[in-house]
Short mmCIF file of C-alpha atoms in Angstrom, two decimals:
data_model
loop_
_atom_site.label_atom_id
_atom_site.label_comp_id
_atom_site.label_asym_id
_atom_site.label_seq_id
_atom_site.Cartn_x
_atom_site.Cartn_y
_atom_site.Cartn_z
CA MET A 43 44.36 25.77 -4.46
CA MET A 44 46.65 27.13 -1.78
CA ARG A 45 43.76 27.40 0.64
CA ARG A 46 42.73 23.78 0.10
CA GLY A 47 46.34 22.69 0.52
CA PHE A 48 46.60 24.51 3.78
CA GLN A 49 43.33 23.11 5.08
CA TRP A 50 44.43 19.63 4.21
CA ALA A 51 47.78 20.02 5.95
CA ALA A 52 46.06 21.51 8.97
CA ARG A 53 43.51 18.71 9.15
CA LEU A 54 46.12 15.98 8.92
CA GLY A 55 48.15 17.92 11.44
CA HIS A 56 45.45 17.43 14.04
CA HIS A 57 45.02 13.75 13.30
CA ARG A 58 46.28 11.66 16.18
CA ALA A 59 48.13 9.17 13.99
CA LEU A 60 50.03 11.87 12.15
CA PRO A 61 51.43 14.35 14.66
CA GLY A 62 52.91 17.58 13.38
CA ALA A 63 52.16 19.39 10.17
CA LEU A 64 52.30 17.04 7.21
CA HIS A 65 52.79 18.20 3.68
CA ILE A 66 54.34 16.28 0.83
CA LEU A 67 55.22 19.33 -1.23
CA PRO A 68 53.92 22.88 -1.40
CA GLY A 69 50.77 23.09 -3.48
CA PHE A 70 50.28 19.33 -3.29
CA THR A 71 46.59 18.72 -2.57
CA PRO A 72 44.39 15.65 -2.58
CA SER A 73 41.36 15.66 -4.81
CA SER A 74 38.06 15.97 -3.01
CA ALA A 75 36.35 13.52 -5.34
CA PHE A 76 37.47 9.94 -5.98
CA GLY A 77 35.66 9.03 -9.14
CA SER A 78 37.76 6.25 -10.62
CA SER A 79 36.48 2.74 -10.12
CA VAL A 80 38.86 -0.11 -9.32
CA ASP A 81 38.03 -1.60 -12.74
CA SER A 82 39.00 1.54 -14.63
CA LEU A 83 42.21 1.89 -12.59
CA VAL A 84 43.11 -1.74 -13.31
CA SER A 85 42.37 -1.52 -17.04
CA ARG A 86 44.50 1.61 -17.35
CA PHE A 87 47.31 -0.04 -15.34
CA CYS A 88 47.31 -3.38 -17.13
CA LEU A 89 47.77 -2.17 -20.70
CA GLU A 90 46.64 -4.83 -23.16
CA LYS A 91 48.98 -3.65 -25.89
CA THR A 92 52.35 -2.18 -25.05
CA ASP A 93 55.94 -2.35 -26.21
CA LEU A 94 57.16 -1.85 -22.64
CA LYS A 95 59.10 -4.72 -21.14
CA ASP A 96 57.26 -6.47 -18.33
CA TYR A 97 59.80 -7.42 -15.65
CA ALA A 98 57.31 -9.53 -13.72
CA LEU A 99 57.75 -12.60 -15.90
CA PRO A 100 59.59 -15.84 -15.08
CA ASN A 101 63.28 -16.07 -15.92
CA ALA A 102 66.02 -18.66 -15.44
CA SER A 103 66.91 -17.30 -11.99
CA TRP A 104 63.53 -18.06 -10.42
CA CYS A 105 63.66 -20.84 -7.83
CA PRO A 106 61.26 -23.81 -8.24
CA ASP A 107 59.01 -22.53 -5.41
CA MET A 108 58.66 -19.13 -7.10
CA LEU A 109 57.93 -20.70 -10.49
CA SER A 110 55.32 -23.12 -9.23
CA LEU A 111 53.48 -20.54 -7.11
CA TYR A 112 53.55 -18.17 -10.10
CA GLN A 113 51.87 -20.87 -12.21
CA GLU A 114 49.34 -21.49 -9.46
CA PHE A 115 48.33 -17.81 -9.37
CA LEU A 116 48.33 -17.63 -13.16
CA GLU A 117 45.66 -20.33 -13.11
CA LYS A 118 43.70 -18.25 -10.59
CA THR A 119 43.70 -15.31 -13.03
CA LYS A 120 41.53 -17.46 -15.31
CA THR A 121 39.05 -18.67 -12.72
CA ASP A 122 39.26 -16.74 -9.48
CA GLY A 123 39.40 -13.02 -10.32
CA TRP A 124 43.13 -12.52 -9.69
CA ILE A 125 45.08 -10.22 -12.01
CA LYS A 126 48.79 -10.41 -12.74
CA LEU A 127 50.16 -6.88 -12.62
CA PRO A 128 52.73 -5.84 -15.22
CA SER A 129 55.90 -4.25 -13.84
CA PHE A 130 57.62 -1.67 -16.02
CA LYS A 131 61.01 -0.03 -15.68
CA SER A 132 59.65 3.20 -14.23
CA ASN A 133 56.50 4.53 -12.60
CA ARG A 134 56.51 7.01 -15.48
CA ASP A 135 55.36 4.07 -17.65
CA HIS A 136 52.66 3.06 -15.19
CA ILE A 137 51.05 6.50 -15.11
CA GLN A 138 51.37 7.34 -18.82
CA GLY A 139 48.88 10.02 -19.81
CA LEU A 140 48.24 11.04 -16.23
CA LYS A 141 49.21 14.34 -14.68
CA LEU A 142 51.03 14.50 -11.38
CA PRO A 143 49.74 16.97 -8.78
CA SER A 144 51.09 20.50 -8.79
CA GLY A 145 54.54 20.63 -7.19
CA LEU A 146 55.48 17.21 -8.55
CA ALA A 147 56.16 18.23 -12.13
CA VAL A 148 58.79 16.04 -13.76
CA THR A 149 61.68 18.29 -14.72
CA SER A 150 63.49 16.02 -17.14
CA ASP A 151 62.87 12.74 -18.85
CA LYS A 152 66.31 12.38 -20.34
CA SER A 153 67.88 10.37 -17.54
CA ASP A 154 67.79 6.62 -17.27
CA TRP A 155 65.18 6.47 -14.52
CA ARG A 156 64.19 3.23 -12.85
CA ILE A 157 61.67 2.35 -10.20
CA PHE A 158 63.77 1.36 -7.18
CA THR A 159 62.56 -2.26 -7.07
CA ARG A 160 63.70 -2.72 -10.69
CA CYS A 161 67.05 -0.99 -10.18
CA ILE A 162 69.22 -4.04 -10.88
CA GLN A 163 69.13 -5.33 -14.44
CA VAL A 164 70.96 -8.64 -14.14
CA GLU A 165 68.41 -11.43 -13.75
CA GLY A 166 68.43 -13.01 -10.32
CA GLN A 167 70.98 -10.64 -8.78
CA GLY A 168 68.54 -8.11 -7.36
CA TYR A 169 64.79 -7.96 -7.04
CA GLU A 170 62.78 -10.74 -8.63
CA TYR A 171 59.07 -10.30 -7.95
CA VAL A 172 55.60 -10.45 -9.36
CA ILE A 173 52.43 -9.02 -7.84
CA PHE A 174 48.96 -10.56 -8.23
CA PHE A 175 46.02 -8.34 -7.32
CA HIS A 176 42.41 -9.23 -6.53
CA PRO A 177 40.20 -6.18 -7.25
CA SER A 178 37.05 -7.18 -5.38
CA LYS A 179 38.90 -8.53 -2.36
CA LYS A 180 41.23 -5.52 -2.38
CA LYS A 181 44.23 -7.72 -1.67
CA SER A 182 47.55 -8.62 -3.29
CA VAL A 183 50.08 -11.39 -3.17
CA CYS A 184 53.67 -10.58 -4.08
CA LEU A 185 56.12 -13.40 -4.84
CA PHE A 186 59.57 -12.06 -3.93
CA GLN A 187 62.96 -13.66 -4.44
CA PRO A 188 65.87 -11.53 -3.16
CA GLY A 189 69.15 -11.91 -5.04
CA PRO A 190 72.75 -11.60 -3.74
CA TYR A 191 72.82 -7.83 -4.38
CA LEU A 192 70.10 -7.40 -1.76
CA GLU A 193 72.21 -8.77 1.05
CA GLY A 194 72.32 -7.57 4.65
CA ALA A 195 73.71 -10.22 7.01
CA PRO A 196 75.82 -12.59 4.90
CA GLY A 197 73.52 -14.94 2.98
CA PHE A 198 70.30 -13.13 3.93
CA ALA A 199 68.22 -10.30 2.48
CA HIS A 200 68.76 -6.82 3.94
CA GLY A 201 65.84 -5.69 6.10
CA GLY A 202 65.71 -2.55 3.98
CA SER A 203 65.21 -4.56 0.79
CA LEU A 204 62.17 -6.25 2.32
CA ALA A 205 60.90 -2.90 3.64
CA ALA A 206 61.10 -1.50 0.09
CA MET A 207 59.38 -4.58 -1.36
CA MET A 208 56.52 -4.24 1.14
CA ASP A 209 56.25 -0.50 0.43
CA GLU A 210 56.13 -1.15 -3.31
CA THR A 211 53.50 -3.90 -2.97
CA PHE A 212 51.45 -1.61 -0.71
CA SER A 213 51.89 1.19 -3.21
CA LYS A 214 50.58 -0.68 -6.26
CA THR A 215 47.76 -2.27 -4.22
CA ALA A 216 46.74 1.06 -2.67
CA TYR A 217 46.73 2.75 -6.06
CA LEU A 218 44.57 0.12 -7.74
CA ALA A 219 42.25 -0.42 -4.78
CA GLY A 220 41.57 3.25 -4.12
CA GLU A 221 43.98 5.74 -5.67
CA GLY A 222 46.38 5.50 -2.75
CA LEU A 223 49.46 7.25 -4.04
CA PHE A 224 51.87 8.23 -1.28
CA THR A 225 53.21 6.37 1.71
CA LEU A 226 52.49 8.26 4.91
CA SER A 227 53.81 5.63 7.29
CA LEU A 228 55.27 2.15 7.55
CA ASN A 229 55.46 0.08 10.71
CA ILE A 230 57.53 -3.09 10.36
CA ARG A 231 58.24 -5.96 12.74
CA PHE A 232 60.99 -8.28 11.53
CA LYS A 233 60.67 -11.88 12.73
CA ASN A 234 63.09 -14.01 10.68
CA LEU A 235 65.69 -13.46 8.00
CA ILE A 236 64.95 -14.38 4.35
CA PRO A 237 67.71 -16.53 2.79
CA VAL A 238 69.00 -15.01 -0.45
CA GLY A 239 67.62 -16.89 -3.47
CA SER A 240 64.56 -18.24 -1.70
CA LEU A 241 60.88 -17.30 -2.06
CA ALA A 242 59.06 -14.99 0.32
CA VAL A 243 55.32 -14.43 -0.08
CA LEU A 244 53.87 -11.03 0.81
CA ASN A 245 50.17 -11.27 1.64
CA THR A 246 48.83 -7.74 1.46
CA ASN A 247 45.40 -6.38 2.36
CA VAL A 248 43.59 -3.06 2.33
CA GLU A 249 42.14 -3.03 5.84
CA LYS A 250 40.04 0.12 5.45
CA ILE A 251 39.72 3.35 3.48
CA GLU A 252 38.85 6.31 5.64
CA ASP A 253 39.38 10.07 5.59
CA GLN A 254 41.33 9.94 2.28
CA LYS A 255 43.70 7.36 3.71
CA LEU A 256 44.16 3.67 2.99
CA TYR A 257 45.21 1.43 5.87
CA MET A 258 47.23 -1.52 4.65
CA SER A 259 48.62 -4.69 6.23
CA CYS A 260 51.16 -7.24 5.05
CA VAL A 261 52.43 -10.55 6.36
CA THR A 262 55.58 -11.83 4.65
CA GLN A 263 56.16 -15.53 5.09
CA SER A 264 57.55 -18.69 3.56
CA ARG A 265 55.42 -20.55 1.05
CA ASP A 266 54.47 -23.21 3.61
CA GLN A 267 53.47 -20.39 6.02
CA LYS A 268 55.62 -21.98 8.73
CA THR A 269 58.07 -19.07 8.89
CA VAL A 270 56.91 -15.47 9.25
CA TYR A 271 59.60 -13.10 7.97
CA ALA A 272 57.93 -9.79 8.80
CA LYS A 273 54.66 -8.09 9.56
CA CYS A 274 53.97 -4.60 8.33
CA SER A 275 51.23 -2.00 8.43
CA GLY A 276 51.16 1.08 6.25
CA VAL A 277 49.05 4.16 5.62
CA PHE A 278 48.71 5.66 2.13
CA LEU A 279 47.27 8.96 1.03
CA GLN A 280 44.61 9.05 -1.67
CA LEU A 281 45.31 11.40 -4.55
CA GLN A 282 43.41 11.37 -7.81
CA LEU A 283 45.57 11.74 -10.91
CA GLU A 284 43.93 13.67 -13.74
CA GLN A 285 44.26 12.97 -17.45
CA GLU A 286 46.81 15.09 -19.20
CA MET B 145 72.41 -23.68 23.73
CA MET B 146 68.92 -24.75 22.73
CA ARG B 147 67.63 -24.00 26.21
CA ARG B 148 69.05 -20.46 26.18
CA GLY B 149 67.57 -19.96 22.72
CA PHE B 150 64.17 -21.03 23.88
CA GLN B 151 64.33 -18.86 27.00
CA TRP B 152 65.32 -15.88 24.92
CA ALA B 153 62.49 -16.38 22.45
CA ALA B 154 60.04 -16.87 25.27
CA ARG B 155 61.22 -13.73 27.06
CA LEU B 156 60.97 -11.56 23.96
CA GLY B 157 57.63 -13.20 23.27
CA HIS B 158 56.26 -11.71 26.46
CA HIS B 159 57.67 -8.26 25.82
CA ARG B 160 54.87 -5.81 25.10
CA ALA B 161 56.64 -4.18 22.15
CA LEU B 162 57.23 -7.50 20.41
CA PRO B 163 54.03 -9.54 20.47
CA GLY B 164 54.17 -13.15 19.43
CA ALA B 165 57.11 -15.51 19.51
CA LEU B 166 60.18 -13.92 17.97
CA HIS B 167 63.09 -15.90 16.72
CA ILE B 168 65.55 -14.92 14.00
CA LEU B 169 66.65 -18.45 13.28
CA PRO B 170 66.73 -21.71 15.22
CA GLY B 171 69.71 -21.87 17.53
CA PHE B 172 70.27 -18.14 17.20
CA THR B 173 70.99 -16.78 20.67
CA PRO B 174 72.26 -13.49 22.01
CA SER B 175 75.37 -13.53 24.10
CA SER B 176 74.79 -12.88 27.76
CA ALA B 177 77.96 -10.78 28.05
CA PHE B 178 78.71 -7.68 26.00
CA GLY B 179 82.41 -7.22 26.46
CA SER B 180 83.45 -5.20 23.44
CA SER B 181 84.01 -1.51 24.00
CA VAL B 182 82.89 1.03 21.41
CA ASP B 183 86.57 1.82 20.78
CA SER B 184 87.47 -1.77 19.97
CA LEU B 185 84.42 -2.15 17.75
CA VAL B 186 85.32 1.03 15.88
CA SER B 187 88.98 0.11 15.44
CA ARG B 188 88.05 -3.30 14.07
CA PHE B 189 85.45 -1.71 11.75
CA CYS B 190 87.65 1.09 10.44
CA LEU B 191 90.58 -0.95 9.15
CA GLU B 192 93.67 1.23 8.82
CA LYS B 193 95.17 -0.90 6.09
CA THR B 194 92.97 -2.62 3.58
CA ASP B 195 92.81 -3.31 -0.14
CA LEU B 196 89.03 -3.19 -0.03
CA LYS B 197 87.40 -0.40 -1.99
CA ASP B 198 85.73 2.23 0.18
CA TYR B 199 82.50 3.32 -1.53
CA ALA B 200 81.93 6.19 0.90
CA LEU B 201 84.27 8.59 -0.89
CA PRO B 202 83.38 11.59 -3.06
CA ASN B 203 82.90 11.04 -6.78
CA ALA B 204 81.90 13.21 -9.73
CA SER B 205 78.19 12.53 -9.17
CA TRP B 206 78.04 14.16 -5.73
CA CYS B 207 76.05 17.40 -5.67
CA PRO B 208 77.73 20.53 -4.24
CA ASP B 209 75.72 20.29 -0.98
CA MET B 210 76.86 16.70 -0.44
CA LEU B 211 80.50 17.55 -1.18
CA SER B 212 80.65 20.57 1.10
CA LEU B 213 78.91 18.87 4.03
CA TYR B 214 81.28 15.92 3.57
CA GLN B 215 84.24 18.29 3.84
CA GLU B 216 82.69 19.90 6.92
CA PHE B 217 82.38 16.55 8.68
CA LEU B 218 85.85 15.51 7.54
CA GLU B 219 87.16 18.55 9.42
CA LYS B 220 85.20 17.43 12.47
CA THR B 221 86.99 14.05 12.36
CA LYS B 222 90.20 15.95 13.17
CA THR B 223 88.87 18.07 16.01
CA ASP B 224 85.51 16.93 17.26
CA GLY B 225 85.66 13.15 17.70
CA TRP B 226 83.69 12.22 14.58
CA ILE B 227 84.78 9.16 12.57
CA LYS B 228 84.17 8.60 8.87
CA LEU B 229 83.01 5.02 8.43
CA PRO B 230 84.33 3.04 5.48
CA SER B 231 81.73 1.30 3.34
CA PHE B 232 82.71 -1.94 1.66
CA LYS B 233 80.95 -3.97 -1.00
CA SER B 234 79.58 -6.55 1.44
CA ASN B 235 78.96 -6.93 5.15
CA ARG B 236 81.24 -9.98 4.81
CA ASP B 237 84.10 -7.48 4.53
CA HIS B 238 82.92 -5.52 7.57
CA ILE B 239 82.89 -8.55 9.85
CA GLN B 240 86.07 -10.24 8.59
CA GLY B 241 87.46 -12.65 11.18
CA LEU B 242 84.21 -12.73 13.11
CA LYS B 243 81.93 -15.72 13.42
CA LEU B 244 78.20 -15.42 12.82
CA PRO B 245 75.89 -17.02 15.36
CA SER B 246 74.89 -20.63 14.89
CA GLY B 247 72.15 -20.92 12.26
CA LEU B 248 73.62 -18.07 10.20
CA ALA B 249 76.53 -19.98 8.67
CA VAL B 250 77.45 -18.65 5.25
CA THR B 251 76.96 -21.49 2.81
CA SER B 252 78.92 -20.14 -0.15
CA ASP B 253 81.23 -17.25 -0.85
CA LYS B 254 81.43 -17.79 -4.59
CA SER B 255 78.61 -15.47 -5.59
CA ASP B 256 78.98 -11.78 -6.25
CA TRP B 257 77.41 -10.61 -3.01
CA ARG B 258 76.69 -6.96 -2.30
CA ILE B 259 75.28 -5.13 0.64
CA PHE B 260 71.91 -3.83 -0.57
CA THR B 261 72.80 -0.15 -0.23
CA ARG B 262 75.81 -0.70 -2.54
CA CYS B 263 73.89 -2.77 -5.07
CA ILE B 264 74.27 -0.33 -7.98
CA GLN B 265 77.78 0.11 -9.30
CA VAL B 266 77.38 3.09 -11.65
CA GLU B 267 78.36 6.27 -9.78
CA GLY B 268 75.43 8.55 -9.08
CA GLN B 269 72.74 6.20 -10.43
CA GLY B 270 71.90 4.49 -7.17
CA TYR B 271 72.89 5.01 -3.56
CA GLU B 272 75.51 7.63 -2.84
CA TYR B 273 76.11 7.93 0.90
CA VAL B 274 78.65 8.31 3.63
CA ILE B 275 78.14 7.79 7.36
CA PHE B 276 79.97 9.73 10.09
CA PHE B 277 79.82 8.25 13.59
CA HIS B 278 80.49 9.87 16.97
CA PRO B 279 81.46 7.12 19.47
CA SER B 280 81.01 9.00 22.75
CA LYS B 281 77.76 10.69 21.67
CA LYS B 282 76.50 7.40 20.18
CA LYS B 283 75.13 9.22 17.15
CA SER B 284 75.60 9.19 13.38
CA VAL B 285 75.03 11.49 10.47
CA CYS B 286 74.48 9.95 7.04
CA LEU B 287 74.75 12.09 3.92
CA PHE B 288 72.51 10.46 1.32
CA GLN B 289 72.03 11.36 -2.33
CA PRO B 290 69.50 9.13 -4.14
CA GLY B 291 70.13 8.56 -7.85
CA PRO B 292 67.63 7.99 -10.69
CA TYR B 293 67.60 4.20 -10.12
CA LEU B 294 66.07 4.81 -6.68
CA GLU B 295 62.95 6.42 -8.06
CA GLY B 296 59.39 6.06 -6.74
CA ALA B 297 57.15 8.92 -7.89
CA PRO B 298 58.73 10.39 -11.05
CA GLY B 299 61.68 12.58 -10.03
CA PHE B 300 61.65 11.57 -6.35
CA ALA B 301 63.28 8.84 -4.27
CA HIS B 302 61.19 5.74 -3.54
CA GLY B 303 60.05 5.61 0.08
CA GLY B 304 61.56 2.13 0.27
CA SER B 305 64.99 3.42 -0.73
CA LEU B 306 64.91 5.86 2.18
CA ALA B 307 63.61 3.14 4.50
CA ALA B 308 66.59 0.98 3.53
CA MET B 309 69.02 3.88 3.98
CA MET B 310 67.68 4.57 7.47
CA ASP B 311 67.83 0.85 8.33
CA GLU B 312 71.43 0.66 7.12
CA THR B 313 72.47 3.79 9.04
CA PHE B 314 70.74 2.43 12.15
CA SER B 315 72.45 -0.89 11.59
CA LYS B 316 76.02 0.42 11.42
CA THR B 317 75.38 2.85 14.31
CA ALA B 318 73.79 0.17 16.49
CA TYR B 319 76.66 -2.23 15.82
CA LEU B 320 79.37 0.26 16.69
CA ALA B 321 77.54 1.81 19.63
CA GLY B 322 76.61 -1.47 21.30
CA GLU B 323 76.81 -4.56 19.14
CA GLY B 324 73.29 -4.08 17.79
CA LEU B 325 73.13 -6.54 14.95
CA PHE B 326 69.60 -7.24 13.80
CA THR B 327 66.64 -4.99 13.08
CA LEU B 328 63.65 -5.97 15.17
CA SER B 329 61.39 -3.12 14.12
CA LEU B 330 61.19 0.06 12.06
CA ASN B 331 58.54 2.74 12.41
CA ILE B 332 58.64 5.36 9.68
CA ARG B 333 56.62 8.53 9.12
CA PHE B 334 57.15 10.08 5.69
CA LYS B 335 56.71 13.86 5.54
CA ASN B 336 58.09 15.07 2.20
CA LEU B 337 59.56 13.53 -0.92
CA ILE B 338 63.33 13.70 -1.59
CA PRO B 339 64.13 14.98 -5.10
CA VAL B 340 66.44 12.60 -6.97
CA GLY B 341 70.02 13.94 -7.06
CA SER B 342 69.67 16.13 -3.98
CA LEU B 343 71.14 15.72 -0.50
CA ALA B 344 69.22 14.31 2.45
CA VAL B 345 70.82 14.28 5.89
CA LEU B 346 69.99 11.42 8.29
CA ASN B 347 70.55 12.44 11.92
CA THR B 348 70.64 9.22 13.88
CA ASN B 349 70.78 8.64 17.63
CA VAL B 350 70.94 5.74 20.03
CA GLU B 351 68.20 6.72 22.48
CA LYS B 352 68.80 3.94 25.00
CA ILE B 353 70.22 0.45 25.40
CA GLU B 354 68.07 -1.78 27.55
CA ASP B 355 67.33 -5.47 27.89
CA GLN B 356 69.72 -6.41 25.03
CA LYS B 357 67.98 -3.99 22.70
CA LEU B 358 69.06 -0.67 21.23
CA TYR B 359 66.39 1.97 20.68
CA MET B 360 67.26 4.23 17.75
CA SER B 361 65.82 7.40 16.26
CA CYS B 362 66.42 9.16 12.96
CA VAL B 363 65.27 12.45 11.46
CA THR B 364 65.95 12.79 7.73
CA GLN B 365 65.92 16.37 6.50
CA SER B 366 67.33 18.85 4.03
CA ARG B 367 70.70 20.40 4.79
CA ASP B 368 69.10 23.69 5.90
CA GLN B 369 66.78 21.69 8.19
CA LYS B 370 63.75 23.46 6.72
CA THR B 371 62.31 20.32 5.14
CA VAL B 372 61.81 17.11 7.11
CA TYR B 373 61.68 14.14 4.78
CA ALA B 374 60.98 11.40 7.32
CA LYS B 375 61.15 10.45 10.96
CA CYS B 376 61.99 6.92 11.99
CA SER B 377 62.44 4.88 15.13
CA GLY B 378 63.99 1.44 15.21
CA VAL B 379 64.84 -1.33 17.65
CA PHE B 380 67.94 -3.50 17.20
CA LEU B 381 68.94 -6.70 18.93
CA GLN B 382 72.36 -6.95 20.57
CA LEU B 383 74.39 -9.98 19.54
CA GLN B 384 78.07 -10.39 20.27
CA LEU B 385 80.12 -11.79 17.39
CA GLU B 386 83.00 -14.03 18.44
CA GLN B 387 86.43 -14.21 16.84
CA GLU B 388 86.81 -17.07 14.40
#
């Protein structure tokens, strides 16, 4: 185990795109075999029966653009292979029954944990978003409406809130498309500011999967595609979670 | 005004590091003169008398590492030129009496706006941080303790929450060091995960100011510097705010 971990760190260390020794945590090693199909990952992720609250459902705060594009994609789930991803309070809910790699053991479950992009409970004040995923095309579309608690410049979403939204969309897409689990890098170019309360659409693609890494891209723009808010590329590390 | 805006967009559009036309908003132009000294920016930012709540003060949730390093830097404010930056609920409070550029007019002040990194009100659950700034060295140190609402992988801070913290530290540093106001790009390499509730130290520098842009760097690491959590570079655009 230690030896494989070391080899992995050493190999990544010599990769041009990742200078310097890289290790997430001691004893944290990627699996050498990626056996889970996209279908099995999706069916485990999108639980048919659950008591967990799904936060990716319309509420009174959604602007008309967000609502109508949501309905449009909902139609595509019936005819065009798109899947609406549920969004639970914590990643602990998303990986129920799966074991984290050694070194990432969860010490306590007593706290009130929340995934960062669901950190604000009041509808419309923080993150409002829903992600649609297309398994065979290995792409996602995230509908994102930043609320007034996500402000940077007065009246506009903080660049960091968009960075986190892109990271989270990458993360879920990378996991479902190929067991991509950890962000290795993000490269963001900001082009325009997103007005608070308006819809931004994150078009996300898996560009390639190579050498246990997923290379992702995202263009965030207005619904009419006339305004590009940001462009982002990201690299994720593949790690297979085992059943508990 | 329009002509200067167009020229500016066209010039940035031909810059190698920023491919494609770049414009924050129509009619949004940088000032050609940067007259404000770092001292005057700092004295305006660090109001001596204010009724505004400063969120960058110790509370019961701070871990011992965070508290003791805070005290260490507080000592340095007396002897070594460091300044503790106040942190208000909204950037609207930080730029009181200053006019935003055309195209960024604030439409309404009735909502409960919050700067993203102060979006969670319960002490210790979200962002706990304080930024110390050194005017003559043009550098900052941010002490950051992520709470359980900032989670990504179970028990660890979401990469996006760190991205936002680095962007915010860059932002305040860039503004005070040279009127850097808007993030043009962020380039982040994640190395290790930050355990929720522990201290991460963001060492931030202005590398150079050139062509109305500030080039920033940040290394986020553990207090003992043995664990690097992330490395980040960022580019900010200079824009002079005028008095209202």
